[in-house]
């Protein structure tokens, strides 16, 4: 389409998936790499407009209202973040999370005029030219600081977590949601899964092999397996 920016010659690549289970979104990234930029590569958790400059973001259950302000949450501990619209975030990959509250200016989507507003943002910084960066975090939609804290505590229970990000590599992303007894699987290429990926207290991955890139959801209802399968390749001209 008109205005599309060409990708030929660009070296930025990444594998990213989002699995939806009721109000839970499992966000996985792997193979993030770039070779030709002095600027850092970032994964944005959110960028939300502030109706008032003192509208709080809740960090580990405590309101944060500094404006302007910046914070960094150390990845050495479990953290929770609740944005102004009630979406909660639980980083799982033990990476620092950067947050800011500030007045922003930028160009509009058509690059025709200046726009501005007060925003709060959160992101993971992979640094300039990462070669195999990744991340994993969970987003909870329409939650509260109390519910978010309870879910984060449950994610710390070894073997019986409510959500299990089982695999995150260049070939496969896989996660399991215990409440719905459902697997989400993204195969970026033909590959096999083995029982070596099974951990104590966690279920066995139900798909052994695919022969094409696939998006699969598998839910077990009694003795029945309910599958939803799709081919993610839109067959677009990759040079265009």
PDB file of C-alpha atoms in Angstrom:
ATOM      1  CA  UNK A   1       0.000   0.000   0.000  1.00  0.00           C
ATOM      2  CA  UNK A   2       0.940   3.633  -0.462  1.00  0.00           C
ATOM      3  CA  UNK A   3       3.300   4.851   2.231  1.00  0.00           C
ATOM      4  CA  UNK A   4       4.557   1.406   3.226  1.00  0.00           C
ATOM      5  CA  UNK A   5       8.186   1.519   4.268  1.00  0.00           C
ATOM      6  CA  UNK A   6      10.439  -1.042   2.557  1.00  0.00           C
ATOM      7  CA  UNK A   7      12.024  -3.738   4.722  1.00  0.00           C
ATOM      8  CA  UNK A   8      14.632  -4.972   2.243  1.00  0.00           C
ATOM      9  CA  UNK A   9      18.108  -4.619   3.718  1.00  0.00           C
ATOM     10  CA  UNK A  10      16.832  -4.037   7.267  1.00  0.00           C
ATOM     11  CA  UNK A  11      18.424  -6.319   9.852  1.00  0.00           C
ATOM     12  CA  UNK A  12      15.900  -5.998  12.689  1.00  0.00           C
ATOM     13  CA  UNK A  13      14.213  -9.346  13.389  1.00  0.00           C
ATOM     14  CA  UNK A  14      12.191 -10.817  16.234  1.00  0.00           C
ATOM     15  CA  UNK A  15       9.792 -13.626  17.144  1.00  0.00           C
ATOM     16  CA  UNK A  16       6.816 -12.320  19.140  1.00  0.00           C
ATOM     17  CA  UNK A  17       3.598 -14.016  20.233  1.00  0.00           C
ATOM     18  CA  UNK A  18       0.540 -13.121  22.307  1.00  0.00           C
ATOM     19  CA  UNK A  19      -1.663 -15.885  23.747  1.00  0.00           C
ATOM     20  CA  UNK A  20      -5.099 -14.943  25.105  1.00  0.00           C
ATOM     21  CA  UNK A  21      -6.828 -16.909  27.906  1.00  0.00           C
ATOM     22  CA  UNK A  22      -9.883 -15.077  29.304  1.00  0.00           C
ATOM     23  CA  UNK A  23      -8.386 -11.920  30.891  1.00  0.00           C
ATOM     24  CA  UNK A  24      -4.813 -13.281  30.780  1.00  0.00           C
ATOM     25  CA  UNK A  25      -2.409 -12.448  27.945  1.00  0.00           C
ATOM     26  CA  UNK A  26       0.912 -14.288  27.787  1.00  0.00           C
ATOM     27  CA  UNK A  27       3.471 -12.187  25.872  1.00  0.00           C
ATOM     28  CA  UNK A  28       6.607 -13.943  24.613  1.00  0.00           C
ATOM     29  CA  UNK A  29       9.565 -12.668  22.582  1.00  0.00           C
ATOM     30  CA  UNK A  30      12.736 -14.339  21.348  1.00  0.00           C
ATOM     31  CA  UNK A  31      15.452 -13.954  18.731  1.00  0.00           C
ATOM     32  CA  UNK A  32      15.404 -10.147  18.934  1.00  0.00           C
ATOM     33  CA  UNK A  33      18.373  -8.948  16.895  1.00  0.00           C
ATOM     34  CA  UNK A  34      19.631  -5.945  14.993  1.00  0.00           C
ATOM     35  CA  UNK A  35      22.959  -5.146  13.332  1.00  0.00           C
ATOM     36  CA  UNK A  36      22.968  -1.600  12.019  1.00  0.00           C
ATOM     37  CA  UNK A  37      21.658   0.911  14.547  1.00  0.00           C
ATOM     38  CA  UNK A  38      23.308   2.936  17.313  1.00  0.00           C
ATOM     39  CA  UNK A  39      19.904   3.262  18.999  1.00  0.00           C
ATOM     40  CA  UNK A  40      18.637   0.818  21.650  1.00  0.00           C
ATOM     41  CA  UNK A  41      16.014  -1.783  20.781  1.00  0.00           C
ATOM     42  CA  UNK A  42      13.074  -1.671  23.177  1.00  0.00           C
ATOM     43  CA  UNK A  43       9.998  -3.749  23.936  1.00  0.00           C
ATOM     44  CA  UNK A  44       7.130  -1.531  25.078  1.00  0.00           C
ATOM     45  CA  UNK A  45       4.805  -2.926  27.712  1.00  0.00           C
ATOM     46  CA  UNK A  46       2.538   0.101  27.419  1.00  0.00           C
ATOM     47  CA  UNK A  47       2.271   3.771  26.513  1.00  0.00           C
ATOM     48  CA  UNK A  48      -0.887   5.266  27.995  1.00  0.00           C
ATOM     49  CA  UNK A  49      -2.261   8.789  27.989  1.00  0.00           C
ATOM     50  CA  UNK A  50      -2.742  10.438  31.381  1.00  0.00           C
ATOM     51  CA  UNK A  51      -6.046  12.261  31.857  1.00  0.00           C
ATOM     52  CA  UNK A  52      -4.374  14.136  34.743  1.00  0.00           C
ATOM     53  CA  UNK A  53      -0.707  14.401  35.592  1.00  0.00           C
ATOM     54  CA  UNK A  54      -1.382  12.852  39.018  1.00  0.00           C
ATOM     55  CA  UNK A  55      -3.255   9.813  37.643  1.00  0.00           C
ATOM     56  CA  UNK A  56      -1.410   6.955  39.370  1.00  0.00           C
ATOM     57  CA  UNK A  57       0.440   3.954  38.045  1.00  0.00           C
ATOM     58  CA  UNK A  58       0.578   1.229  40.697  1.00  0.00           C
ATOM     59  CA  UNK A  59       4.005  -0.350  41.172  1.00  0.00           C
ATOM     60  CA  UNK A  60       4.067  -3.380  43.461  1.00  0.00           C
ATOM     61  CA  UNK A  61       0.730  -2.221  44.868  1.00  0.00           C
ATOM     62  CA  UNK A  62       1.836   1.352  45.631  1.00  0.00           C
ATOM     63  CA  UNK A  63       0.631   4.403  43.641  1.00  0.00           C
ATOM     64  CA  UNK A  64       3.277   6.313  41.695  1.00  0.00           C
ATOM     65  CA  UNK A  65       2.267   9.850  40.716  1.00  0.00           C
ATOM     66  CA  UNK A  66       5.554  11.718  40.083  1.00  0.00           C
ATOM     67  CA  UNK A  67       5.309  14.008  37.072  1.00  0.00           C
ATOM     68  CA  UNK A  68       7.627  14.179  35.365  1.00  0.00           C
ATOM     69  CA  UNK A  69       9.328  11.098  36.723  1.00  0.00           C
ATOM     70  CA  UNK A  70      11.381   8.039  35.865  1.00  0.00           C
ATOM     71  CA  UNK A  71      11.898   4.705  37.626  1.00  0.00           C
ATOM     72  CA  UNK A  72      13.672   1.426  37.022  1.00  0.00           C
ATOM     73  CA  UNK A  73      12.441  -1.837  38.544  1.00  0.00           C
ATOM     74  CA  UNK A  74      15.202  -4.366  39.124  1.00  0.00           C
ATOM     75  CA  UNK A  75      14.690  -7.707  37.425  1.00  0.00           C
ATOM     76  CA  UNK A  76      16.130  -9.533  40.415  1.00  0.00           C
ATOM     77  CA  UNK A  77      12.692  -9.598  42.048  1.00  0.00           C
ATOM     78  CA  UNK A  78       9.087 -10.201  41.000  1.00  0.00           C
ATOM     79  CA  UNK A  79       7.416  -6.879  40.129  1.00  0.00           C
ATOM     80  CA  UNK A  80       3.868  -5.858  39.278  1.00  0.00           C
ATOM     81  CA  UNK A  81       2.704  -2.782  37.347  1.00  0.00           C
ATOM     82  CA  UNK A  82      -0.879  -1.552  36.919  1.00  0.00           C
ATOM     83  CA  UNK A  83      -1.428   1.035  34.180  1.00  0.00           C
ATOM     84  CA  UNK A  84      -4.081   3.813  34.303  1.00  0.00           C
ATOM     85  CA  UNK A  85      -6.588   1.712  32.324  1.00  0.00           C
ATOM     86  CA  UNK A  86      -6.523  -1.202  34.743  1.00  0.00           C
ATOM     87  CA  UNK A  87      -4.241  -3.561  32.835  1.00  0.00           C
ATOM     88  CA  UNK A  88      -1.680  -5.287  35.032  1.00  0.00           C
ATOM     89  CA  UNK A  89       1.771  -6.522  34.009  1.00  0.00           C
ATOM     90  CA  UNK A  90       3.948  -9.214  35.592  1.00  0.00           C
ATOM     91  CA  UNK A  91       7.433  -9.482  34.032  1.00  0.00           C
ATOM     92  CA  UNK A  92       8.712 -13.060  34.139  1.00  0.00           C
ATOM     93  CA  UNK A  93      12.069 -12.871  32.352  1.00  0.00           C
ATOM     94  CA  UNK A  94      13.969 -11.213  35.229  1.00  0.00           C
ATOM     95  CA  UNK A  95      14.825  -8.076  33.255  1.00  0.00           C
ATOM     96  CA  UNK A  96      14.867  -4.479  34.449  1.00  0.00           C
ATOM     97  CA  UNK A  97      11.676  -2.571  33.619  1.00  0.00           C
ATOM     98  CA  UNK A  98      11.962   1.144  32.864  1.00  0.00           C
ATOM     99  CA  UNK A  99       9.062   3.521  33.518  1.00  0.00           C
ATOM    100  CA  UNK A 100       8.492   7.186  32.753  1.00  0.00           C
ATOM    101  CA  UNK A 101       5.775   9.788  33.218  1.00  0.00           C
ATOM    102  CA  UNK A 102       6.279  12.836  31.008  1.00  0.00           C
ATOM    103  CA  UNK A 103       4.946  15.291  28.469  1.00  0.00           C
ATOM    104  CA  UNK A 104       5.622  13.904  24.992  1.00  0.00           C
ATOM    105  CA  UNK A 105       5.765  15.482  21.549  1.00  0.00           C
ATOM    106  CA  UNK A 106       5.800  13.502  18.313  1.00  0.00           C
ATOM    107  CA  UNK A 107       4.628  13.493  14.706  1.00  0.00           C
ATOM    108  CA  UNK A 108       1.216  12.099  13.773  1.00  0.00           C
ATOM    109  CA  UNK A 109       0.800   8.831  11.893  1.00  0.00           C
ATOM    110  CA  UNK A 110       1.065  10.593   8.530  1.00  0.00           C
ATOM    111  CA  UNK A 111       4.063  12.695   9.603  1.00  0.00           C
ATOM    112  CA  UNK A 112       2.169  15.904   8.773  1.00  0.00           C
ATOM    113  CA  UNK A 113       1.839  17.675  12.116  1.00  0.00           C
ATOM    114  CA  UNK A 114       3.141  17.797  15.671  1.00  0.00           C
ATOM    115  CA  UNK A 115       1.172  16.083  18.434  1.00  0.00           C
ATOM    116  CA  UNK A 116       1.660  16.255  22.184  1.00  0.00           C
ATOM    117  CA  UNK A 117       0.259  14.968  25.444  1.00  0.00           C
ATOM    118  CA  UNK A 118       0.994  13.598  28.899  1.00  0.00           C
ATOM    119  CA  UNK A 119       1.857   9.903  28.909  1.00  0.00           C
ATOM    120  CA  UNK A 120       3.152   7.103  31.067  1.00  0.00           C
ATOM    121  CA  UNK A 121       5.278   4.382  29.505  1.00  0.00           C
ATOM    122  CA  UNK A 122       6.972   1.126  30.513  1.00  0.00           C
ATOM    123  CA  UNK A 123       9.556  -0.766  28.494  1.00  0.00           C
ATOM    124  CA  UNK A 124      12.354  -3.329  28.420  1.00  0.00           C
ATOM    125  CA  UNK A 125      15.668  -2.049  27.038  1.00  0.00           C
ATOM    126  CA  UNK A 126      17.542  -4.677  24.997  1.00  0.00           C
ATOM    127  CA  UNK A 127      20.400  -2.279  24.198  1.00  0.00           C
ATOM    128  CA  UNK A 128      21.815  -1.362  20.770  1.00  0.00           C
ATOM    129  CA  UNK A 129      22.228  -4.204  18.286  1.00  0.00           C
ATOM    130  CA  UNK A 130      21.051  -7.131  20.433  1.00  0.00           C
ATOM    131  CA  UNK A 131      21.770 -10.547  18.949  1.00  0.00           C
ATOM    132  CA  UNK A 132      19.443 -12.955  20.729  1.00  0.00           C
ATOM    133  CA  UNK A 133      17.358 -10.946  23.178  1.00  0.00           C
ATOM    134  CA  UNK A 134      13.948 -11.955  24.457  1.00  0.00           C
ATOM    135  CA  UNK A 135      11.326 -11.438  27.137  1.00  0.00           C
ATOM    136  CA  UNK A 136       8.251 -12.928  28.759  1.00  0.00           C
ATOM    137  CA  UNK A 137       5.521 -11.201  30.716  1.00  0.00           C
ATOM    138  CA  UNK A 138       1.853 -11.623  31.538  1.00  0.00           C
ATOM    139  CA  UNK A 139      -0.818  -8.947  31.147  1.00  0.00           C
ATOM    140  CA  UNK A 140      -4.045  -9.112  33.158  1.00  0.00           C
ATOM    141  CA  UNK A 141      -6.945  -7.121  31.708  1.00  0.00           C
ATOM    142  CA  UNK A 142      -9.313  -5.173  33.994  1.00  0.00           C
ATOM    143  CA  UNK A 143      -7.604  -6.107  37.228  1.00  0.00           C
ATOM    144  CA  UNK A 144      -6.831  -4.415  40.549  1.00  0.00           C
ATOM    145  CA  UNK A 145      -3.628  -4.015  42.581  1.00  0.00           C
ATOM    146  CA  UNK A 146      -4.862  -6.715  44.972  1.00  0.00           C
ATOM    147  CA  UNK A 147      -5.757  -9.235  42.241  1.00  0.00           C
ATOM    148  CA  UNK A 148      -2.483  -8.521  40.470  1.00  0.00           C
ATOM    149  CA  UNK A 149      -0.487  -9.182  43.653  1.00  0.00           C
ATOM    150  CA  UNK A 150      -2.333 -12.472  44.230  1.00  0.00           C
ATOM    151  CA  UNK A 151      -1.641 -13.630  40.684  1.00  0.00           C
ATOM    152  CA  UNK A 152       2.040 -12.668  40.948  1.00  0.00           C
ATOM    153  CA  UNK A 153       2.331 -14.634  44.200  1.00  0.00           C
ATOM    154  CA  UNK A 154       0.784 -17.679  42.528  1.00  0.00           C
ATOM    155  CA  UNK A 155       3.310 -17.381  39.683  1.00  0.00           C
ATOM    156  CA  UNK A 156       6.018 -17.954  42.286  1.00  0.00           C
ATOM    157  CA  UNK A 157       4.670 -21.382  43.267  1.00  0.00           C
ATOM    158  CA  UNK A 158       7.014 -23.940  41.718  1.00  0.00           C
ATOM    159  CA  UNK A 159       5.306 -26.461  39.446  1.00  0.00           C
ATOM    160  CA  UNK A 160       1.721 -25.228  39.836  1.00  0.00           C
ATOM    161  CA  UNK A 161       1.695 -21.719  38.399  1.00  0.00           C
ATOM    162  CA  UNK A 162      -1.609 -20.496  36.894  1.00  0.00           C
ATOM    163  CA  UNK A 163       0.215 -19.798  33.607  1.00  0.00           C
ATOM    164  CA  UNK A 164       3.316 -21.619  32.386  1.00  0.00           C
ATOM    165  CA  UNK A 165       5.458 -20.139  29.580  1.00  0.00           C
ATOM    166  CA  UNK A 166       6.946 -23.512  28.612  1.00  0.00           C
ATOM    167  CA  UNK A 167       9.023 -22.678  25.524  1.00  0.00           C
ATOM    168  CA  UNK A 168      10.436 -19.493  24.047  1.00  0.00           C
ATOM    169  CA  UNK A 169      12.991 -19.916  21.267  1.00  0.00           C
ATOM    170  CA  UNK A 170      13.404 -19.242  17.555  1.00  0.00           C
ATOM    171  CA  UNK A 171      11.482 -22.392  16.615  1.00  0.00           C
ATOM    172  CA  UNK A 172       8.586 -22.560  19.077  1.00  0.00           C
ATOM    173  CA  UNK A 173       6.685 -20.462  21.579  1.00  0.00           C
ATOM    174  CA  UNK A 174       4.440 -22.455  23.910  1.00  0.00           C
ATOM    175  CA  UNK A 175       2.463 -21.683  27.058  1.00  0.00           C
ATOM    176  CA  UNK A 176      -0.156 -23.366  29.232  1.00  0.00           C
ATOM    177  CA  UNK A 177      -3.124 -21.836  31.066  1.00  0.00           C
ATOM    178  CA  UNK A 178      -4.163 -23.947  34.054  1.00  0.00           C
ATOM    179  CA  UNK A 179      -7.624 -22.430  34.661  1.00  0.00           C
ATOM    180  CA  UNK A 180      -8.841 -23.290  31.147  1.00  0.00           C
ATOM    181  CA  UNK A 181      -6.594 -26.363  30.705  1.00  0.00           C
ATOM    182  CA  UNK A 182      -5.483 -24.875  27.388  1.00  0.00           C
ATOM    183  CA  UNK A 183      -2.191 -24.813  25.490  1.00  0.00           C
ATOM    184  CA  UNK A 184      -1.150 -22.041  23.111  1.00  0.00           C
ATOM    185  CA  UNK A 185       1.516 -23.043  20.571  1.00  0.00           C
ATOM    186  CA  UNK A 186       3.260 -21.086  17.827  1.00  0.00           C
ATOM    187  CA  UNK A 187       5.515 -23.073  15.507  1.00  0.00           C
ATOM    188  CA  UNK A 188       7.700 -20.743  13.445  1.00  0.00           C
ATOM    189  CA  UNK A 189       9.114 -23.716  11.546  1.00  0.00           C
ATOM    190  CA  UNK A 190       8.778 -27.478  11.407  1.00  0.00           C
ATOM    191  CA  UNK A 191      10.071 -28.852  14.665  1.00  0.00           C
ATOM    192  CA  UNK A 192       9.457 -31.515  17.303  1.00  0.00           C
ATOM    193  CA  UNK A 193       8.659 -31.435  20.991  1.00  0.00           C
ATOM    194  CA  UNK A 194       9.870 -34.116  23.382  1.00  0.00           C
ATOM    195  CA  UNK A 195       9.060 -35.145  26.924  1.00  0.00           C
ATOM    196  CA  UNK A 196      12.294 -33.439  28.003  1.00  0.00           C
ATOM    197  CA  UNK A 197      10.293 -30.185  28.015  1.00  0.00           C
ATOM    198  CA  UNK A 198       7.966 -31.520  30.720  1.00  0.00           C
ATOM    199  CA  UNK A 199       8.627 -30.240  34.248  1.00  0.00           C
ATOM    200  CA  UNK A 200       7.425 -31.609  37.573  1.00  0.00           C
ATOM    201  CA  UNK A 201       3.812 -30.610  38.188  1.00  0.00           C
ATOM    202  CA  UNK A 202       3.335 -29.293  34.652  1.00  0.00           C
ATOM    203  CA  UNK A 203       1.336 -30.999  31.893  1.00  0.00           C
ATOM    204  CA  UNK A 204       2.803 -32.616  28.828  1.00  0.00           C
ATOM    205  CA  UNK A 205       2.876 -30.549  25.646  1.00  0.00           C
ATOM    206  CA  UNK A 206       0.132 -32.160  23.513  1.00  0.00           C
ATOM    207  CA  UNK A 207       1.570 -31.570  20.013  1.00  0.00           C
ATOM    208  CA  UNK A 208       4.562 -33.653  18.986  1.00  0.00           C
ATOM    209  CA  UNK A 209       5.356 -32.353  15.501  1.00  0.00           C
ATOM    210  CA  UNK A 210       4.143 -30.064  12.705  1.00  0.00           C
ATOM    211  CA  UNK A 211       5.181 -30.006   9.044  1.00  0.00           C
ATOM    212  CA  UNK A 212       4.328 -26.328   8.431  1.00  0.00           C
ATOM    213  CA  UNK A 213       4.481 -23.138  10.508  1.00  0.00           C
ATOM    214  CA  UNK A 214       1.355 -23.270  12.654  1.00  0.00           C
ATOM    215  CA  UNK A 215      -0.672 -21.487  15.316  1.00  0.00           C
ATOM    216  CA  UNK A 216      -2.421 -24.019  17.555  1.00  0.00           C
ATOM    217  CA  UNK A 217      -4.690 -23.828  20.581  1.00  0.00           C
ATOM    218  CA  UNK A 218      -5.393 -27.130  22.358  1.00  0.00           C
ATOM    219  CA  UNK A 219      -7.938 -27.508  25.161  1.00  0.00           C
ATOM    220  CA  UNK A 220      -8.774 -30.750  26.933  1.00  0.00           C
ATOM    221  CA  UNK A 221     -12.391 -31.377  27.971  1.00  0.00           C
ATOM    222  CA  UNK A 222     -12.589 -34.714  29.721  1.00  0.00           C
ATOM    223  CA  UNK A 223     -11.305 -37.282  27.227  1.00  0.00           C
ATOM    224  CA  UNK A 224     -11.687 -34.918  24.268  1.00  0.00           C
ATOM    225  CA  UNK A 225      -9.056 -32.638  22.757  1.00  0.00           C
ATOM    226  CA  UNK A 226     -10.395 -29.485  21.125  1.00  0.00           C
ATOM    227  CA  UNK A 227      -7.980 -28.018  18.581  1.00  0.00           C
ATOM    228  CA  UNK A 228      -7.899 -24.708  16.724  1.00  0.00           C
ATOM    229  CA  UNK A 229      -5.254 -24.629  13.972  1.00  0.00           C
ATOM    230  CA  UNK A 230      -4.202 -21.834  11.609  1.00  0.00           C
ATOM    231  CA  UNK A 231      -1.409 -21.140   9.156  1.00  0.00           C
ATOM    232  CA  UNK A 232       0.194 -17.785  10.100  1.00  0.00           C
ATOM    233  CA  UNK A 233       1.843 -17.277   6.696  1.00  0.00           C
ATOM    234  CA  UNK A 234      -0.232 -14.732   4.738  1.00  0.00           C
ATOM    235  CA  UNK A 235       1.809 -15.517   1.582  1.00  0.00           C
ATOM    236  CA  UNK A 236       2.646 -11.849   1.093  1.00  0.00           C
ATOM    237  CA  UNK A 237       5.450 -10.824  -1.233  1.00  0.00           C
ATOM    238  CA  UNK A 238       8.362 -10.701   1.184  1.00  0.00           C
ATOM    239  CA  UNK A 239      10.319  -8.304  -1.032  1.00  0.00           C
ATOM    240  CA  UNK A 240       7.576  -5.699  -1.016  1.00  0.00           C
TER     241      UNK A 240
END
